[in-house]
Amino acid sequence: MGREKILFLFDIDGTLTRSRQDVTAKMKTFLTELCQRVPVGLVGGSDLAKIGEQMGDGLDVVKSYEYVFAENGLVAYKKGTCIGKQSILDFMGEEKLQTFINYCLQYMSKITLPVKRGNFVEFRSGMINICPVGRSCSQKERDDFCNYDKEHKMRETFVNDLRKKFPDLGLTFSIGGQISFDCFPTGWDKTFCLKYIQKDGYTKIHFFGDKTFPGGNDYELFIHKDVIGHSVTSPDDTIEQVKSLLAEMEK
Ligand code: M1P
């Protein structure tokens, strides 16, 4: 690998794990071995608690990788230490925030779905996650909503409505997972994590993500000029692509 300073950066849902599922033993072993060869970073849309739960380390996940970026990097850790945290509350202010949340709750109160559960608005540090079916749904209800949404475009319609209703709030709406969408200030997408990484002088940043298409929450980072983007189709595909890349680099 010569004098290159290389970082491998991974999206989580759909890339290292199945959507909102726990990491497999196979992937965990693979990542542990990879970390011994190159610095590894994680960049997920979820909050830190969910990332820790999925990756099997709880909140200690921040100590297992060179970087852990939760909420797209709006909550950032390097070698186990918090190096940055953004606040959507500071960005929007209470009044605008409440107007926005109230509107979303009102909108969701008017739609009928096959099932509705609880936890429709999740307020995070740097973003708000809106979930029409409710985050407390079961795995089966999650999968059912995901299929229902493919047909009925509930989230797409909701997001289009929000774009029209709130053109001046400076928010971006991103459908990154199966049942919800994220709302965050424009520019606070996954490229946000680069402001921490770039300080550390990497000459090559390889990023692996599954939602690399326009509108997907990996897109902006995937196409960023300072990043070599790799589009994957599943956790197994990620392992195969990383293996090929390592073999290529070691030639
Ligand atoms: O990491 C992708 C997304 O994962 C979850 O989405 P969902 O619950 O809809 O499958 C959420 O944590 C979301 O914020 C995140 O972007």
Tab-separated table of C-alpha atoms and ligand atoms in Angstrom:
chain	number	residue	atom	x	y	z
A	1	MET	CA	0.000	0.000	0.000
A	2	GLY	CA	3.112	2.223	-0.168
A	3	ARG	CA	2.923	5.650	1.387
A	4	GLU	CA	-0.802	5.986	0.938
A	5	LYS	CA	-2.808	6.775	4.044
A	6	ILE	CA	-6.006	4.836	3.454
A	7	LEU	CA	-9.338	4.802	5.258
A	8	PHE	CA	-12.173	2.339	4.710
A	9	LEU	CA	-15.499	3.931	5.557
A	10	PHE	CA	-18.742	1.945	5.703
A	11	ASP	CA	-22.423	2.740	5.765
A	12	ILE	CA	-24.216	0.358	8.159
A	13	ASP	CA	-27.811	-0.565	7.137
A	14	GLY	CA	-27.747	-2.610	3.925
A	15	THR	CA	-23.932	-2.480	3.798
A	16	LEU	CA	-22.615	-4.097	7.013
A	17	THR	CA	-25.963	-5.413	8.264
A	18	ARG	CA	-29.378	-6.047	6.804
A	19	SER	CA	-31.633	-3.032	7.362
A	20	ARG	CA	-31.844	-2.398	11.142
A	21	GLN	CA	-30.668	-5.972	11.841
A	22	ASP	CA	-27.758	-7.073	13.996
A	23	VAL	CA	-24.337	-7.647	12.488
A	24	THR	CA	-23.624	-11.320	11.697
A	25	ALA	CA	-20.727	-13.225	13.262
A	26	LYS	CA	-19.208	-13.493	9.786
A	27	MET	CA	-19.238	-9.720	9.255
A	28	LYS	CA	-17.991	-9.029	12.781
A	29	THR	CA	-14.978	-11.314	12.285
A	30	PHE	CA	-14.330	-9.767	8.902
A	31	LEU	CA	-14.373	-6.242	10.342
A	32	THR	CA	-12.143	-7.188	13.287
A	33	GLU	CA	-9.547	-8.557	10.862
A	34	LEU	CA	-9.913	-5.577	8.550
A	35	CYS	CA	-9.305	-3.152	11.430
A	36	GLN	CA	-5.906	-4.798	11.945
A	37	ARG	CA	-4.928	-3.931	8.373
A	38	VAL	CA	-6.452	-0.492	7.717
A	39	PRO	CA	-8.219	2.212	9.730
A	40	VAL	CA	-11.966	1.647	9.532
A	41	GLY	CA	-14.809	4.116	10.043
A	42	LEU	CA	-18.598	3.661	10.248
A	43	VAL	CA	-21.051	6.285	9.023
A	44	GLY	CA	-24.712	5.565	9.705
A	45	GLY	CA	-27.915	7.552	9.523
A	46	SER	CA	-29.151	6.092	12.809
A	47	ASP	CA	-28.356	7.436	16.254
A	48	LEU	CA	-25.488	6.035	18.301
A	49	ALA	CA	-27.672	3.777	20.457
A	50	LYS	CA	-29.036	1.971	17.374
A	51	ILE	CA	-25.596	1.682	15.780
A	52	GLY	CA	-24.155	0.207	18.987
A	53	GLU	CA	-27.020	-2.241	19.265
A	54	GLN	CA	-26.689	-3.371	15.638
A	55	MET	CA	-22.907	-3.676	15.694
A	56	GLY	CA	-23.053	-5.759	18.881
A	57	ASP	CA	-20.881	-3.567	21.103
A	58	GLY	CA	-23.456	-1.270	22.681
A	59	LEU	CA	-22.064	2.193	23.291
A	60	ASP	CA	-18.536	0.709	23.282
A	61	VAL	CA	-18.869	0.594	19.492
A	62	VAL	CA	-17.078	3.956	19.469
A	63	LYS	CA	-13.934	2.231	20.789
A	64	SER	CA	-13.968	-0.551	18.216
A	65	TYR	CA	-13.310	1.584	15.124
A	66	GLU	CA	-11.096	4.518	14.195
A	67	TYR	CA	-14.209	6.631	13.606
A	68	VAL	CA	-17.869	6.143	14.374
A	69	PHE	CA	-20.196	8.686	12.818
A	70	ALA	CA	-23.808	8.480	13.989
A	71	GLU	CA	-26.643	10.563	12.484
A	72	ASN	CA	-24.575	11.020	9.276
A	73	GLY	CA	-21.590	12.359	11.271
A	74	LEU	CA	-23.642	14.925	13.168
A	75	VAL	CA	-22.479	12.931	16.203
A	76	ALA	CA	-18.802	12.068	15.661
A	77	TYR	CA	-16.340	9.851	17.545
A	78	LYS	CA	-12.662	9.204	16.918
A	79	LYS	CA	-10.868	6.408	18.798
A	80	GLY	CA	-13.653	6.374	21.378
A	81	THR	CA	-13.722	10.129	22.010
A	82	CYS	CA	-16.538	12.439	20.984
A	83	ILE	CA	-15.127	15.018	18.554
A	84	GLY	CA	-18.328	16.747	17.473
A	85	LYS	CA	-22.056	16.965	18.036
A	86	GLN	CA	-24.530	19.093	16.086
A	87	SER	CA	-27.839	20.341	17.424
A	88	ILE	CA	-30.867	20.653	15.165
A	89	LEU	CA	-32.566	22.504	18.021
A	90	ASP	CA	-29.906	25.238	17.927
A	91	PHE	CA	-30.149	25.338	14.138
A	92	MET	CA	-33.939	25.713	13.949
A	93	GLY	CA	-34.935	27.226	17.259
A	94	GLU	CA	-37.871	25.981	19.345
A	95	GLU	CA	-40.610	27.841	17.500
A	96	LYS	CA	-39.809	26.589	13.995
A	97	LEU	CA	-39.086	23.151	15.344
A	98	GLN	CA	-42.497	22.890	16.997
A	99	THR	CA	-44.289	24.219	13.924
A	100	PHE	CA	-42.567	21.526	11.900
A	101	ILE	CA	-43.191	18.684	14.383
A	102	ASN	CA	-46.833	19.710	14.858
A	103	TYR	CA	-47.375	19.687	11.113
A	104	CYS	CA	-45.837	16.212	10.784
A	105	LEU	CA	-48.009	14.851	13.603
A	106	GLN	CA	-51.071	16.421	12.025
A	107	TYR	CA	-50.204	14.937	8.622
A	108	MET	CA	-49.694	11.476	10.132
A	109	SER	CA	-52.965	11.714	12.062
A	110	LYS	CA	-54.782	11.972	8.734
A	111	ILE	CA	-53.343	8.955	6.996
A	112	THR	CA	-54.630	5.425	7.370
A	113	LEU	CA	-52.170	2.549	7.105
A	114	PRO	CA	-52.640	-1.219	7.471
A	115	VAL	CA	-51.234	-0.819	11.019
A	116	LYS	CA	-50.005	2.083	13.162
A	117	ARG	CA	-47.901	1.762	16.288
A	118	GLY	CA	-46.046	4.315	18.455
A	119	ASN	CA	-42.990	6.605	18.380
A	120	PHE	CA	-43.761	8.593	15.237
A	121	VAL	CA	-41.260	11.395	15.809
A	122	GLU	CA	-37.763	10.634	17.087
A	123	PHE	CA	-35.901	13.741	18.113
A	124	ARG	CA	-32.149	13.176	17.775
A	125	SER	CA	-29.183	15.453	18.301
A	126	GLY	CA	-28.661	16.567	14.697
A	127	MET	CA	-31.826	15.371	12.970
A	128	ILE	CA	-35.482	14.459	13.368
A	129	ASN	CA	-36.639	11.029	12.258
A	130	ILE	CA	-40.265	10.767	11.161
A	131	CYS	CA	-41.917	7.358	11.015
A	132	PRO	CA	-45.555	7.062	9.802
A	133	VAL	CA	-46.000	3.456	11.018
A	134	GLY	CA	-44.274	4.196	14.348
A	135	ARG	CA	-40.803	3.033	15.348
A	136	SER	CA	-42.200	0.668	17.985
A	137	CYS	CA	-43.618	-1.641	15.292
A	138	SER	CA	-42.517	-5.288	15.210
A	139	GLN	CA	-40.076	-6.668	12.645
A	140	LYS	CA	-42.976	-8.123	10.647
A	141	GLU	CA	-44.874	-4.821	10.737
A	142	ARG	CA	-41.660	-3.067	9.638
A	143	ASP	CA	-41.234	-5.391	6.649
A	144	ASP	CA	-44.942	-5.082	5.784
A	145	PHE	CA	-44.810	-1.276	5.891
A	146	CYS	CA	-41.725	-1.304	3.692
A	147	ASN	CA	-43.584	-3.342	1.046
A	148	TYR	CA	-46.733	-1.239	1.428
A	149	ASP	CA	-44.655	1.916	0.978
A	150	LYS	CA	-43.053	0.593	-2.215
A	151	GLU	CA	-46.533	0.354	-3.689
A	152	HIS	CA	-48.235	3.366	-2.116
A	153	LYS	CA	-45.273	5.787	-1.860
A	154	MET	CA	-46.423	7.052	1.536
A	155	ARG	CA	-43.026	8.466	2.505
A	156	GLU	CA	-42.295	9.978	-0.896
A	157	THR	CA	-45.671	11.760	-0.897
A	158	PHE	CA	-45.117	12.971	2.690
A	159	VAL	CA	-41.649	14.287	1.893
A	160	ASN	CA	-42.881	16.070	-1.254
A	161	ASP	CA	-45.588	17.696	0.828
A	162	LEU	CA	-43.023	18.856	3.420
A	163	ARG	CA	-40.790	20.315	0.714
A	164	LYS	CA	-43.741	22.377	-0.549
A	165	LYS	CA	-44.977	23.348	2.898
A	166	PHE	CA	-41.598	24.327	4.370
A	167	PRO	CA	-39.419	25.633	1.507
A	168	ASP	CA	-37.634	28.109	3.782
A	169	LEU	CA	-36.638	25.962	6.740
A	170	GLY	CA	-33.375	24.877	5.076
A	171	LEU	CA	-34.128	21.223	5.683
A	172	THR	CA	-33.297	18.159	3.612
A	173	PHE	CA	-35.496	15.060	3.771
A	174	SER	CA	-33.833	11.718	3.213
A	175	ILE	CA	-35.411	8.279	2.912
A	176	GLY	CA	-32.515	6.120	4.148
A	177	GLY	CA	-34.201	3.101	5.738
A	178	GLN	CA	-37.331	0.954	5.558
A	179	ILE	CA	-40.014	2.759	7.533
A	180	SER	CA	-38.983	6.359	8.192
A	181	PHE	CA	-37.234	9.416	6.783
A	182	ASP	CA	-34.647	11.762	8.257
A	183	CYS	CA	-34.985	15.552	8.374
A	184	PHE	CA	-31.805	17.570	8.832
A	185	PRO	CA	-30.358	20.947	7.831
A	186	THR	CA	-29.242	20.965	4.192
A	187	GLY	CA	-25.559	19.983	4.027
A	188	TRP	CA	-25.797	17.826	7.155
A	189	ASP	CA	-25.825	14.674	5.006
A	190	LYS	CA	-23.142	11.964	5.189
A	191	THR	CA	-20.501	14.279	3.640
A	192	PHE	CA	-20.580	16.021	7.037
A	193	CYS	CA	-18.229	13.333	8.390
A	194	LEU	CA	-15.513	14.412	5.952
A	195	LYS	CA	-14.822	17.574	7.901
A	196	TYR	CA	-13.361	15.380	10.660
A	197	ILE	CA	-11.632	12.843	8.426
A	198	GLN	CA	-9.993	15.376	6.125
A	199	LYS	CA	-8.026	16.856	9.033
A	200	ASP	CA	-6.251	13.531	9.430
A	201	GLY	CA	-4.521	13.588	6.056
A	202	TYR	CA	-5.896	10.469	4.365
A	203	THR	CA	-4.785	10.179	0.750
A	204	LYS	CA	-7.515	7.689	-0.150
A	205	ILE	CA	-10.934	7.369	1.437
A	206	HIS	CA	-12.873	4.333	0.234
A	207	PHE	CA	-16.583	4.518	1.030
A	208	PHE	CA	-18.952	1.530	0.756
A	209	GLY	CA	-22.693	2.130	0.737
A	210	ASP	CA	-25.877	0.600	-0.666
A	211	LYS	CA	-28.073	3.696	-1.126
A	212	THR	CA	-25.702	5.352	-3.553
A	213	PHE	CA	-28.371	6.398	-6.094
A	214	PRO	CA	-29.642	10.028	-6.295
A	215	GLY	CA	-32.027	10.511	-3.361
A	216	GLY	CA	-30.391	7.684	-1.358
A	217	ASN	CA	-28.698	8.708	1.881
A	218	ASP	CA	-25.263	7.469	0.721
A	219	TYR	CA	-25.382	9.408	-2.560
A	220	GLU	CA	-23.687	12.673	-1.554
A	221	LEU	CA	-20.740	10.892	0.051
A	222	PHE	CA	-20.537	8.310	-2.739
A	223	ILE	CA	-20.066	11.011	-5.409
A	224	HIS	CA	-17.895	13.357	-3.323
A	225	LYS	CA	-14.703	14.332	-5.130
A	226	ASP	CA	-12.466	13.333	-2.201
A	227	VAL	CA	-13.983	9.879	-1.877
A	228	ILE	CA	-13.673	6.674	-3.882
A	229	GLY	CA	-17.241	5.361	-3.813
A	230	HIS	CA	-18.191	1.679	-3.942
A	231	SER	CA	-21.811	0.673	-4.408
A	232	VAL	CA	-22.768	-2.601	-2.724
A	233	THR	CA	-25.905	-4.720	-2.847
A	234	SER	CA	-25.680	-6.579	0.510
A	235	PRO	CA	-23.324	-7.248	3.440
A	236	ASP	CA	-21.923	-10.288	1.591
A	237	ASP	CA	-21.252	-8.132	-1.444
A	238	THR	CA	-19.430	-5.646	0.809
A	239	ILE	CA	-17.112	-8.405	2.027
A	240	GLU	CA	-16.398	-9.544	-1.533
A	241	GLN	CA	-15.724	-6.014	-2.780
A	242	VAL	CA	-13.414	-5.220	0.140
A	243	LYS	CA	-11.482	-8.468	-0.406
A	244	SER	CA	-10.989	-7.648	-4.107
A	245	LEU	CA	-9.898	-4.129	-3.294
A	246	LEU	CA	-7.365	-5.317	-0.708
A	247	ALA	CA	-5.980	-7.873	-3.180
A	248	GLU	CA	-5.699	-5.124	-5.828
A	249	MET	CA	-3.971	-2.755	-3.389
A	250	GLU	CA	-1.449	-5.362	-2.362
A	251	LYS	CA	-0.336	-6.234	-5.907
B	1	M1P	O1	-29.354	3.951	8.509
B	1	M1P	C1	-30.449	4.139	7.666
B	1	M1P	C2	-31.706	4.523	8.438
B	1	M1P	O2	-31.990	3.549	9.423
B	1	M1P	C3	-33.191	3.727	10.102
B	1	M1P	O3	-34.244	3.744	9.171
B	1	M1P	P1	-35.562	2.817	9.255
B	1	M1P	O4	-35.888	2.642	10.695
B	1	M1P	O5	-36.567	3.621	8.477
B	1	M1P	O6	-35.226	1.521	8.576
B	1	M1P	C4	-33.247	5.068	10.822
B	1	M1P	O7	-32.409	5.026	11.942
B	1	M1P	C5	-32.847	6.194	9.892
B	1	M1P	O8	-32.649	7.362	10.635
B	1	M1P	C6	-31.561	5.861	9.154
B	1	M1P	O9	-31.278	6.872	8.209
